[in-house]
GROMACS .gro file of C-alpha atoms in nm:
model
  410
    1UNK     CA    1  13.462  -5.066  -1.247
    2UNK     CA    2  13.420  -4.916  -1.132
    3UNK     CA    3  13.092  -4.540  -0.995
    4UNK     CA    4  12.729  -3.932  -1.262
    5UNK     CA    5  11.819  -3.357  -1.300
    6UNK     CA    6  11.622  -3.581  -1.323
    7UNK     CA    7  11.389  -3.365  -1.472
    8UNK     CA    8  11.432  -3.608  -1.752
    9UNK     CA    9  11.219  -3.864  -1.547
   10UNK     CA   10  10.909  -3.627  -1.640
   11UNK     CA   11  10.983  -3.583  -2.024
   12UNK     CA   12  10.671  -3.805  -2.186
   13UNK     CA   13  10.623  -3.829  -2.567
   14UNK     CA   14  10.406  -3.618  -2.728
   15UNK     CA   15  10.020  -3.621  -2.646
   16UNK     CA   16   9.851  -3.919  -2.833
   17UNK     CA   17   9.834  -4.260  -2.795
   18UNK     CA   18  10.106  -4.474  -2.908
   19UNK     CA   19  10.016  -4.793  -3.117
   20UNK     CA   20  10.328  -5.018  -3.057
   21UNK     CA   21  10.378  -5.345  -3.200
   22UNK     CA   22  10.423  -5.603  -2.924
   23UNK     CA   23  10.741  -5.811  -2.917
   24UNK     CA   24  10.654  -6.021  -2.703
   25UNK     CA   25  10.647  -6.033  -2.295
   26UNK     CA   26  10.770  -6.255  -2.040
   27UNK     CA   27  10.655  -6.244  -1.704
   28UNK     CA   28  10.988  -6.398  -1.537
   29UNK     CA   29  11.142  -6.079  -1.568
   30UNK     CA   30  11.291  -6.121  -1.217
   31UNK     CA   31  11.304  -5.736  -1.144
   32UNK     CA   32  11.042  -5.388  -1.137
   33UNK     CA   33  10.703  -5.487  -1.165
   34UNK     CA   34  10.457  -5.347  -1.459
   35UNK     CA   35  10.257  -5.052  -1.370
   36UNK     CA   36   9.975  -5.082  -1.598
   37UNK     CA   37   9.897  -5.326  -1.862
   38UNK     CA   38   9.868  -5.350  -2.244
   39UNK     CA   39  10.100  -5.224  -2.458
   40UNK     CA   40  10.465  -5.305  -2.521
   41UNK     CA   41  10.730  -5.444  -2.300
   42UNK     CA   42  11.135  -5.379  -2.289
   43UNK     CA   43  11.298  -5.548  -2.116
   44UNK     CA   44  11.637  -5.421  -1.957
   45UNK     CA   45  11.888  -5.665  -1.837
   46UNK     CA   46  12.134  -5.672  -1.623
   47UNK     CA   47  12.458  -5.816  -1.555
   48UNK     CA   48  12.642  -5.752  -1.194
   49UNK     CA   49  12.755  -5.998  -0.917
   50UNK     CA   50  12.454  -6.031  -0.687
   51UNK     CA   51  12.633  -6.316  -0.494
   52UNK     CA   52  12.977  -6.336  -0.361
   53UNK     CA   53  13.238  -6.088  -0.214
   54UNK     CA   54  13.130  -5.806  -0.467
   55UNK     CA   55  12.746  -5.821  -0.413
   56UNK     CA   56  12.701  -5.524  -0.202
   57UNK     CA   57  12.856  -5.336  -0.520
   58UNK     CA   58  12.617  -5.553  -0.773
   59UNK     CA   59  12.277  -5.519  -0.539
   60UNK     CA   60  12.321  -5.180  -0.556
   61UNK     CA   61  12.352  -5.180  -0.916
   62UNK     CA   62  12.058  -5.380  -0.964
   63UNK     CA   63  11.791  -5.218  -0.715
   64UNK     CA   64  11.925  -4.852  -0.909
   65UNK     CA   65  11.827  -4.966  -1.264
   66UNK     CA   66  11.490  -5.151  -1.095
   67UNK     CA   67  11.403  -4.770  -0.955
   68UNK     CA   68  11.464  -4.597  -1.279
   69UNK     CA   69  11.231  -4.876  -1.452
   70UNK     CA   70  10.973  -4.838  -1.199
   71UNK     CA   71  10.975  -4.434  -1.229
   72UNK     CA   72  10.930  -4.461  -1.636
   73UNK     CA   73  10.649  -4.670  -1.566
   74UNK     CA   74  10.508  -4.459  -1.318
   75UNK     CA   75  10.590  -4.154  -1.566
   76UNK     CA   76  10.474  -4.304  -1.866
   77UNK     CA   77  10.812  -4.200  -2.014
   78UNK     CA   78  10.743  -4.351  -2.308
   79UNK     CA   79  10.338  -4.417  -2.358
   80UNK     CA   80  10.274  -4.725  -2.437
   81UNK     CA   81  10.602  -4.908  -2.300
   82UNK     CA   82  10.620  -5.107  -1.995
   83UNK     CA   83  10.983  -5.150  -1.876
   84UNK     CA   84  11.090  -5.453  -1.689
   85UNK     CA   85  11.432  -5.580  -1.557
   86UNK     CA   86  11.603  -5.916  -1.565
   87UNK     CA   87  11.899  -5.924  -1.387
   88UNK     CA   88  12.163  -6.213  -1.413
   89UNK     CA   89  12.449  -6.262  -1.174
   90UNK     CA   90  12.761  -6.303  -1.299
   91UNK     CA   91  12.934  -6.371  -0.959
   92UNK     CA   92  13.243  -6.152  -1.111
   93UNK     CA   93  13.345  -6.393  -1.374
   94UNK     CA   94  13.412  -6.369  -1.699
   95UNK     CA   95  13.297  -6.675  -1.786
   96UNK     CA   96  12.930  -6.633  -1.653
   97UNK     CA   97  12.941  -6.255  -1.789
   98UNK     CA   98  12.964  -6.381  -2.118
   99UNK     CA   99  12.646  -6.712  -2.053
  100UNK     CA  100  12.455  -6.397  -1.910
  101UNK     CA  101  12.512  -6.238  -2.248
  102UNK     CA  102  12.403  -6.535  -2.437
  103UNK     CA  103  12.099  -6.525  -2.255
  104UNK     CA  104  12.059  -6.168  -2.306
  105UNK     CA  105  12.031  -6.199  -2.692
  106UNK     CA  106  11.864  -6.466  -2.659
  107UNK     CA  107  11.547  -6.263  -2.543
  108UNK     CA  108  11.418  -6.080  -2.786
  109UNK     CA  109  11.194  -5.856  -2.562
  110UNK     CA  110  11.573  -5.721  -2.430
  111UNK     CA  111  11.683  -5.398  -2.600
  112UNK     CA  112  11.922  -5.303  -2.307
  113UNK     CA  113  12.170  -5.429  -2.080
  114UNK     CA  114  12.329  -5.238  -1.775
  115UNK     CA  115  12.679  -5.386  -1.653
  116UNK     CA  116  12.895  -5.555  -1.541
  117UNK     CA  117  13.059  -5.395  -1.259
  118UNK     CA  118  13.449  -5.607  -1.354
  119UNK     CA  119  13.641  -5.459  -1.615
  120UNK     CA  120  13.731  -5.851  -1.710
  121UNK     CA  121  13.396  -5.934  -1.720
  122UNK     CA  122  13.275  -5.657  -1.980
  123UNK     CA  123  13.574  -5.809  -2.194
  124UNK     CA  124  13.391  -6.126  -2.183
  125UNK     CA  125  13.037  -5.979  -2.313
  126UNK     CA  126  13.174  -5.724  -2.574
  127UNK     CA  127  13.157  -5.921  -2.926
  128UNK     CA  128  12.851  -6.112  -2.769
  129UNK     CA  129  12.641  -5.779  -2.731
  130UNK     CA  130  12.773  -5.652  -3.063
  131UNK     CA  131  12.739  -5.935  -3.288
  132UNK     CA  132  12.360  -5.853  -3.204
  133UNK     CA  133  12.365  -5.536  -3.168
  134UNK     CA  134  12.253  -5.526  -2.821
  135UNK     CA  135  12.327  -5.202  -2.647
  136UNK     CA  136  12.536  -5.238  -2.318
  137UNK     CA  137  12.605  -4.909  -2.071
  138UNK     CA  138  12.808  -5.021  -1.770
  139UNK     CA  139  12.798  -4.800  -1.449
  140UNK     CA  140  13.125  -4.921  -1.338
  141UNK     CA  141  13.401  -5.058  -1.566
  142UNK     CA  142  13.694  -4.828  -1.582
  143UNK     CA  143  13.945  -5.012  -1.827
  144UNK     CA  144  14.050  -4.789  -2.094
  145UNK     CA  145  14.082  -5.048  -2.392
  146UNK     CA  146  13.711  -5.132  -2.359
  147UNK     CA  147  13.586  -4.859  -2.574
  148UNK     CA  148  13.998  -4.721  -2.660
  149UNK     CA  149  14.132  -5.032  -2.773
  150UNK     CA  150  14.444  -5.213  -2.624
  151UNK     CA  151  14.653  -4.954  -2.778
  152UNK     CA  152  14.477  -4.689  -2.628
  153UNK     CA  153  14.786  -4.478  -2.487
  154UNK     CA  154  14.920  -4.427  -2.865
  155UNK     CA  155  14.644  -4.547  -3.115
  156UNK     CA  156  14.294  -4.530  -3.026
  157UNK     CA  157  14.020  -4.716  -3.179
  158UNK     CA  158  13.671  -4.828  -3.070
  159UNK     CA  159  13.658  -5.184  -3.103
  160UNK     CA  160  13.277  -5.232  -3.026
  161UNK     CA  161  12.952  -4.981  -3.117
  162UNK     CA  162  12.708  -5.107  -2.905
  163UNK     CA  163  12.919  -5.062  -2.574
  164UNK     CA  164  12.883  -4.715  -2.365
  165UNK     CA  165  12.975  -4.652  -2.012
  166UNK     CA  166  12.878  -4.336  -1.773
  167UNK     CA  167  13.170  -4.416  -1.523
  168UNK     CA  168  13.502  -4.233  -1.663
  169UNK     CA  169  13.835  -4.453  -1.704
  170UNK     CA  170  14.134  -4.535  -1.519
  171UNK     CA  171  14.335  -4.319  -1.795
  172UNK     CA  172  14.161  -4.047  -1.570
  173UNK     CA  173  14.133  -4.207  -1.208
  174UNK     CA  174  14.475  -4.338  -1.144
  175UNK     CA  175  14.673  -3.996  -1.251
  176UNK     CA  176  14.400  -3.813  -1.039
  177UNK     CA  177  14.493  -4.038  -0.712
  178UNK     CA  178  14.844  -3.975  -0.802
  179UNK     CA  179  14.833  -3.618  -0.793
  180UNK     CA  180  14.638  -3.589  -0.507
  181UNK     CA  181  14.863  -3.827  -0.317
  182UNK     CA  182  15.156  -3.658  -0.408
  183UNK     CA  183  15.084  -3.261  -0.425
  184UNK     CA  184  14.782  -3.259  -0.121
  185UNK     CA  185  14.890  -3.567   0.071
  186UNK     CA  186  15.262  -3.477   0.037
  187UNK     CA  187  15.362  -3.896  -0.017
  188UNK     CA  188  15.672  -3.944  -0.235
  189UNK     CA  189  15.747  -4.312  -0.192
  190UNK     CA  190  15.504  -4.540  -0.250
  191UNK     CA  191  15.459  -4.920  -0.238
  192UNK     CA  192  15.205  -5.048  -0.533
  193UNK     CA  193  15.012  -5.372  -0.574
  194UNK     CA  194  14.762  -5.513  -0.766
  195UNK     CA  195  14.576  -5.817  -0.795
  196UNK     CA  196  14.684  -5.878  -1.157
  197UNK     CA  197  14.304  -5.853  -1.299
  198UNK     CA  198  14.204  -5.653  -1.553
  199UNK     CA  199  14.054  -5.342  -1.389
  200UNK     CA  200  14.291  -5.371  -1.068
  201UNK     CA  201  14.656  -5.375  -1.273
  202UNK     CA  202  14.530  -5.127  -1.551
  203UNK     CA  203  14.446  -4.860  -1.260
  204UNK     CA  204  14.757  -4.937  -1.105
  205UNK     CA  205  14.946  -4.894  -1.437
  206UNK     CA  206  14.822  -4.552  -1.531
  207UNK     CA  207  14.868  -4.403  -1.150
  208UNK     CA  208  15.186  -4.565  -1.123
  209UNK     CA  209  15.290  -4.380  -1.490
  210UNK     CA  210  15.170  -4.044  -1.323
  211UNK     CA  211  15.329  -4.080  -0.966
  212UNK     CA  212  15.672  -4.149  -1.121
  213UNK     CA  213  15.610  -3.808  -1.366
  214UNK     CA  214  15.537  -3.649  -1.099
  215UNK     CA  215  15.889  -3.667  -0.887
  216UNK     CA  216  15.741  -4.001  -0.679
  217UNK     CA  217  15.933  -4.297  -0.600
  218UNK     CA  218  15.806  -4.652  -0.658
  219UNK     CA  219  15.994  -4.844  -0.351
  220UNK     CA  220  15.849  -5.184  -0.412
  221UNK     CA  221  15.575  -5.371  -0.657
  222UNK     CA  222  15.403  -5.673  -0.565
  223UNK     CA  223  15.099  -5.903  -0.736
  224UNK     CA  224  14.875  -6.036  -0.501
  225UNK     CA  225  14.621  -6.363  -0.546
  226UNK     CA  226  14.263  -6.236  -0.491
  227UNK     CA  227  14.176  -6.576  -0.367
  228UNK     CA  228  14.380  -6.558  -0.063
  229UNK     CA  229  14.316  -6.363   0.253
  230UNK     CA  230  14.666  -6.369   0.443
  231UNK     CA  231  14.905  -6.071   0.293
  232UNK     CA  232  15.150  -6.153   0.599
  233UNK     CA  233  15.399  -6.185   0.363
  234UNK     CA  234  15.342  -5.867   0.128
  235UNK     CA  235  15.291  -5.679   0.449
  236UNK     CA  236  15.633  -5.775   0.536
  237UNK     CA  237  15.798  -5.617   0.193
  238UNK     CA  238  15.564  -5.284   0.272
  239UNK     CA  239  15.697  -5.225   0.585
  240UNK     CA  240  16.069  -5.276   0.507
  241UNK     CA  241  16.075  -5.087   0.168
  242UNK     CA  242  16.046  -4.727   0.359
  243UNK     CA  243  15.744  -4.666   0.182
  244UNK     CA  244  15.473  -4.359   0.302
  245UNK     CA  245  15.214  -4.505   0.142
  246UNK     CA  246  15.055  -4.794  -0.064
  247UNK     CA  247  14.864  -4.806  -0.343
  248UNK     CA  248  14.645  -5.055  -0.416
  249UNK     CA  249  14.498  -5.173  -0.793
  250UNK     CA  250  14.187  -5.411  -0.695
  251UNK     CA  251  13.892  -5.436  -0.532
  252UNK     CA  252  13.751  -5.415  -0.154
  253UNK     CA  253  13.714  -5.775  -0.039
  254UNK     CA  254  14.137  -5.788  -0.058
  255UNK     CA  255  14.216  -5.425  -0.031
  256UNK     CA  256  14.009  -5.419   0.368
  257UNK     CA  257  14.228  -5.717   0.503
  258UNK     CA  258  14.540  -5.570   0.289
  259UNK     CA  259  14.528  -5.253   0.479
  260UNK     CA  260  14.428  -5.431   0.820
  261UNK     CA  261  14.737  -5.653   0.808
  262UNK     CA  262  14.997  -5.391   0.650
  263UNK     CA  263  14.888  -5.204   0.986
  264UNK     CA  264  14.972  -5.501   1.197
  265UNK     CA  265  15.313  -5.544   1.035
  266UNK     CA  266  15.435  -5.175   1.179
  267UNK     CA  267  15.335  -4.988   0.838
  268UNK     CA  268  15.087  -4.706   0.970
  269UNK     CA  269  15.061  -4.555   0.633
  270UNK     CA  270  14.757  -4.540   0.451
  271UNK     CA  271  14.669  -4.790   0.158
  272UNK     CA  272  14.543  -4.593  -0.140
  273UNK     CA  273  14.252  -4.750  -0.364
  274UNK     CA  274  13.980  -4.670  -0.677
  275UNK     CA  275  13.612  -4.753  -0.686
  276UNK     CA  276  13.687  -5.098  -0.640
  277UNK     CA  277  13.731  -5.046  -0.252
  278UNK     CA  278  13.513  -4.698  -0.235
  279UNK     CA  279  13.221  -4.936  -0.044
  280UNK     CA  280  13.133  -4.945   0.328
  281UNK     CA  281  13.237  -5.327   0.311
  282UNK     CA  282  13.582  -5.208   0.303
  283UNK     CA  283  13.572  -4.990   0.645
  284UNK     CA  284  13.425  -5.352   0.755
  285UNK     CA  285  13.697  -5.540   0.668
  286UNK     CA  286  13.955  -5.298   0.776
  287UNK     CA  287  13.893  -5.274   1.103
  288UNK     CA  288  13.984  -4.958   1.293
  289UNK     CA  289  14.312  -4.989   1.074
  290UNK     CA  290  14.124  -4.852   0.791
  291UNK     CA  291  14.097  -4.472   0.946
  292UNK     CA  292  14.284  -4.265   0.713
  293UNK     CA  293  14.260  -4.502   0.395
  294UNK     CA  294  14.179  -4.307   0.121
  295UNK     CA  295  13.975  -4.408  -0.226
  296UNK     CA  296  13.903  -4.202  -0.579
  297UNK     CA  297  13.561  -4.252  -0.695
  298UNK     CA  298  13.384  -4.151  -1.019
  299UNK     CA  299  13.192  -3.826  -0.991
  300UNK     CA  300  13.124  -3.635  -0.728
  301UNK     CA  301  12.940  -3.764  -0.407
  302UNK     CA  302  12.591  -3.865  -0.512
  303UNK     CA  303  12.435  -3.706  -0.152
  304UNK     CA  304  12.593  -3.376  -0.228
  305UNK     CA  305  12.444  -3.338  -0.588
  306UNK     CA  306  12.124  -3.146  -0.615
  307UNK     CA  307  12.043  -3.359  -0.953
  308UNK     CA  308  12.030  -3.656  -0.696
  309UNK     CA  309  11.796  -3.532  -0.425
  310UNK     CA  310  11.492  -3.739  -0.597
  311UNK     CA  311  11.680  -4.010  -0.662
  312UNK     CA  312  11.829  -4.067  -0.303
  313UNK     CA  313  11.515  -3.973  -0.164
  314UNK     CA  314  11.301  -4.230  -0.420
  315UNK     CA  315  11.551  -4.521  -0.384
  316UNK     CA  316  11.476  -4.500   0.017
  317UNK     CA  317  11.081  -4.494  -0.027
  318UNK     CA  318  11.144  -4.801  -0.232
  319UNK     CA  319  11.283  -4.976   0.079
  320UNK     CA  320  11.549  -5.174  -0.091
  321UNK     CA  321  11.723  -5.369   0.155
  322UNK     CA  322  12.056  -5.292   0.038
  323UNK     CA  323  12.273  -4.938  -0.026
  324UNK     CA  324  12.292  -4.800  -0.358
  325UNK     CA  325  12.658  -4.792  -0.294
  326UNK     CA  326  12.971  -4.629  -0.526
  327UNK     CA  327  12.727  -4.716  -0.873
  328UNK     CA  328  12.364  -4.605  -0.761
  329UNK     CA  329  12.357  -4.286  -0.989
  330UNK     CA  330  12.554  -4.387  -1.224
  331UNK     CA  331  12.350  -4.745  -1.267
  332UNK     CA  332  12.043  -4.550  -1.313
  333UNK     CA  333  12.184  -4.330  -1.559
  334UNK     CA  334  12.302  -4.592  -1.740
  335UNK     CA  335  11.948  -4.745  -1.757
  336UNK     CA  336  11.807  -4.391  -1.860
  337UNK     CA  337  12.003  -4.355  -2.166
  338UNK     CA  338  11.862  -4.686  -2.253
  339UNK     CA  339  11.513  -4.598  -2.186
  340UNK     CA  340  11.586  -4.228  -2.386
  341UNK     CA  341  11.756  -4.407  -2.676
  342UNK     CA  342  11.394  -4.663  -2.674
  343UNK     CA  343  11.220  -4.300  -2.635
  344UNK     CA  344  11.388  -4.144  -2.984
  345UNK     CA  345  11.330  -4.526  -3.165
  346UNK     CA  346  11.019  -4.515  -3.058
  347UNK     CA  347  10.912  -4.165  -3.139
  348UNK     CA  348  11.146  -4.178  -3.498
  349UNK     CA  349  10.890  -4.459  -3.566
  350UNK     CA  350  10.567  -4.354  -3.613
  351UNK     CA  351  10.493  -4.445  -3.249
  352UNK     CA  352  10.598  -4.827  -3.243
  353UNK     CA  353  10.891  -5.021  -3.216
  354UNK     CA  354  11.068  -5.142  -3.562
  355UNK     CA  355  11.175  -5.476  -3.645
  356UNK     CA  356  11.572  -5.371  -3.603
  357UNK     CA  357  11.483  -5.246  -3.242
  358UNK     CA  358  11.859  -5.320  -3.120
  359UNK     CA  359  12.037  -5.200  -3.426
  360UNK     CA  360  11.837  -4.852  -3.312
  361UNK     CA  361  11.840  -4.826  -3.024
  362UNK     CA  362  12.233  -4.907  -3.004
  363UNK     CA  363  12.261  -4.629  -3.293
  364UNK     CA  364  12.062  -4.391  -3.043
  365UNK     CA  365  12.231  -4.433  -2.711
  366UNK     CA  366  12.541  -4.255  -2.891
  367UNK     CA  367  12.306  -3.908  -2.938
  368UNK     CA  368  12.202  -3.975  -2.588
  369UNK     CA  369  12.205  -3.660  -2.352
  370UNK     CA  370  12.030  -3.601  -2.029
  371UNK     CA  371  12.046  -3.433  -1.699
  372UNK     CA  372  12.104  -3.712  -1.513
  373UNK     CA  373  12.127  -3.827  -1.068
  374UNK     CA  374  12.518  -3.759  -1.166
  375UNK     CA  375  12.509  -3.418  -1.383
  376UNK     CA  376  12.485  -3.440  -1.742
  377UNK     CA  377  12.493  -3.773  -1.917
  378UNK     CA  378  12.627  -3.832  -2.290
  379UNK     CA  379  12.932  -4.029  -2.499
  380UNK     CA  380  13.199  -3.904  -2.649
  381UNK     CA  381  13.321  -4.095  -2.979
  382UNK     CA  382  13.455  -4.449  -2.824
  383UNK     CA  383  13.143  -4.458  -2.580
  384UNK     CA  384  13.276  -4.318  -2.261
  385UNK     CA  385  13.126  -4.079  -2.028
  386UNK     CA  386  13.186  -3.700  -2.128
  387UNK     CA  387  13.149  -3.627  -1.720
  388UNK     CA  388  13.496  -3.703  -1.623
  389UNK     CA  389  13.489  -3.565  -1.258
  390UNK     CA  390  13.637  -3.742  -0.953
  391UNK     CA  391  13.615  -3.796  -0.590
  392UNK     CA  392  13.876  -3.871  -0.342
  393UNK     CA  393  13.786  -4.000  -0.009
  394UNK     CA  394  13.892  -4.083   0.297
  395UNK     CA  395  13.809  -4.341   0.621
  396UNK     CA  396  13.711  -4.097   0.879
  397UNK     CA  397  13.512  -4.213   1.185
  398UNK     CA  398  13.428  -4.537   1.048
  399UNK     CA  399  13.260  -4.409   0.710
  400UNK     CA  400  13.393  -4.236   0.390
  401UNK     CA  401  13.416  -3.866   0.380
  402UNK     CA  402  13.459  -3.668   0.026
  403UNK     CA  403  13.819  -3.444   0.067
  404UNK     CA  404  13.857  -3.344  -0.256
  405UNK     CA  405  13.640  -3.363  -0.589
  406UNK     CA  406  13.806  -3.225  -0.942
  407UNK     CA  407  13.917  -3.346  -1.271
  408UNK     CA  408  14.247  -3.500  -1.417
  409UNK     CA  409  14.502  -3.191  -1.531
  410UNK     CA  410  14.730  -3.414  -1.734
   0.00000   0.00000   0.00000
């Protein structure tokens, strides 16, 4: 999961019309809409869960990449290129992440796909994107062994070249809420849980491995079923363990009634989450309970960045109905670096698109650098985000205020 100028919105190719070889267009693109005609169209996919308890998070993924297709159109980014979006819903299963990728690579007019939002669900896509060397920059996903490998903490090693992120990992996030929660918020015994999923227990892992460094106390662990809405019984554990806070490794559709009902058990301590509950459908589901929750966040709040003045203020004359939420800037950075890698192909190539499109533009995205809605955008060796600055906030007044923004000291 998981979250970051856009002056390069203006940067065209150089003067001259560009004769590109057309491969093929479909007009079911199910996203921005062409703004002119003739010429060449890319299509950039999508993956995210547009239904279901994560679709706030996965709307606002997919309006964010439709805005940044709509403004290269409008800015003739790259003459001669109309950019479209598909976007699939995976419903936050691995399963359908991986049909979505099928269906991907299946169309050859896609040179691009932004997403998932799940950690789990990029684990499902990986070799599908890569065995056809189809470019994939998620927004969101925060798991370290995606571009680290599963022995990331002692051996890294990139398992898949053709998979980038511009959200930073929980091998940042978690020690960063730990050592907030322990040197600013002065909590030394702390309750952890996580909903055993891929993002949620990794992120609970690698805080729980800092809070302990630090001098912290782990009073209790507990798994939770993300299925179920009644936490009566963890509730019960929380408040009897002692502890002065709780952490919590998931996402927002358990973590609001989690809180709510740890409240109602006699615990008033705040619960402690990532991205995954850093969405105004937590505050919902917490109640008044929620004041005083707190939540880390990749990057720093997207309304206090000057690079994202135009792009807050462009994604509201759009009128999407929904909120770009936690991912906004960082989903339509993500679809940048796709449309600047097409840019360099493109220009590399006498003006047209080669035959290997893919195999390009995948080699491209990892020379990729911008000024982007969340500061500057590139990838480091394994694909990650070079931007590894954080957010904490807390539930003040019924809406998330930013307390504290930094990096990981580790």
């Amino acid at each position: 999961m998981r979250q970051r100028s856009l002056i390069a919105i203006t940067a065209a190719l150089a003067a001259g019309a560009l004769t590109l070889t057309a491969c093929g267009s479909r007009d079911d693109s199910g996203g921005s809409d062409s703004e002119g005609s003739g010429g060449t169209t890319v299509v950039i996919g999508v993956d995210a869960p547009l239904t279901g308890d994560l679709s706030a998070l996965g709307l606002g993924i997919k309006n964010s990449v439709d805005l940044a297709a709509k403004t290269a159109n409008k800015e003739k980014t790259v003459d001669g290129v109309t950019f479209k979006v598909e976007a699939l819903d995976d419903q936050a299963q691995p399963s359908s992440g991986q049909q979505n990728a099928t269906k991907f690579v299946a169309n050859d007019d896609v040179l691009g796909v932004v997403g998932p939002l799940n950690s789990s669900v990029a684990e499902s896509m990986q070799k599908v994107f890569d065995d056809a060397k189809l470019t994939q920059v998620s927004p969101a996903n925060t798991n370290p062994a995606l571009t680290q490998g599963p022995k990331w903490q002692t051996e890294k090693a990139r398992p898949y070249k053709s998979y980038f992120r511009t959200a930073t990992t929980d091998a940042v996030q978690g020690p960063f809420a730990a050592q907030y929660i322990f040197n600013d918020a002065k909590k030394k015994k702390v309750f952890v849980i996580d909903d055993k999923k891929t993002y949620g227990a990794g992120l609970a892992a690698t805080f729980t491995e800092e809070f302990k460094k630090l001098g912290g106390q782990v009073v209790g662990t507990e798994h939770i079923d993300p299925d179920t809405k009644d936490f009566s019984a963890v509730a019960t554990k929380v408040k009897s363990s002692g502890a002065d806070v709780v952490y919590y490794g998931g996402e927002y559709p358990q973590a609001g009634p989690l809180s709510k009902q740890i409240k109602a058990a006699g615990a008033k301590i705040p619960l402690v989450g990532g991205d995954g509950i850093y969405s105004a459908d937590f505050i919902k589901l917490a109640g008044t309970s929620g004041t005083g929750d707190l939540a880390t966040s990749v990057g720093a709040p997207v309304e206090e960045l000057p690079s994202a003045k135009e792009f807050v203020a462009n994604y509201k004359t759009e009128g999407y109905k929904e909120a770009y939420e936690a991912y906004g800037g960082y989903s339509y950075d993500s679809a940048w670096a796709i449309i600047e890698a097409v840019k360099k192909v493109v220009a590399d190539n006498d003006g047209k698109l080669p035959d290997d499109a893919r195999a390009k533009v995948t080699e491209a995205m990892q020379n990729v650098s911008f000024d982007g809605v969340t500061g500057k955008v590139s990838f480091d060796e394994y694909g990650d985000a070079t931007n590894k600055q954080l957010t904490v906030y807390a539930v003040e007044g019924g809406q998330w205020k930013a307390v504290k923004s930094g990096t990981y000291t580790g």
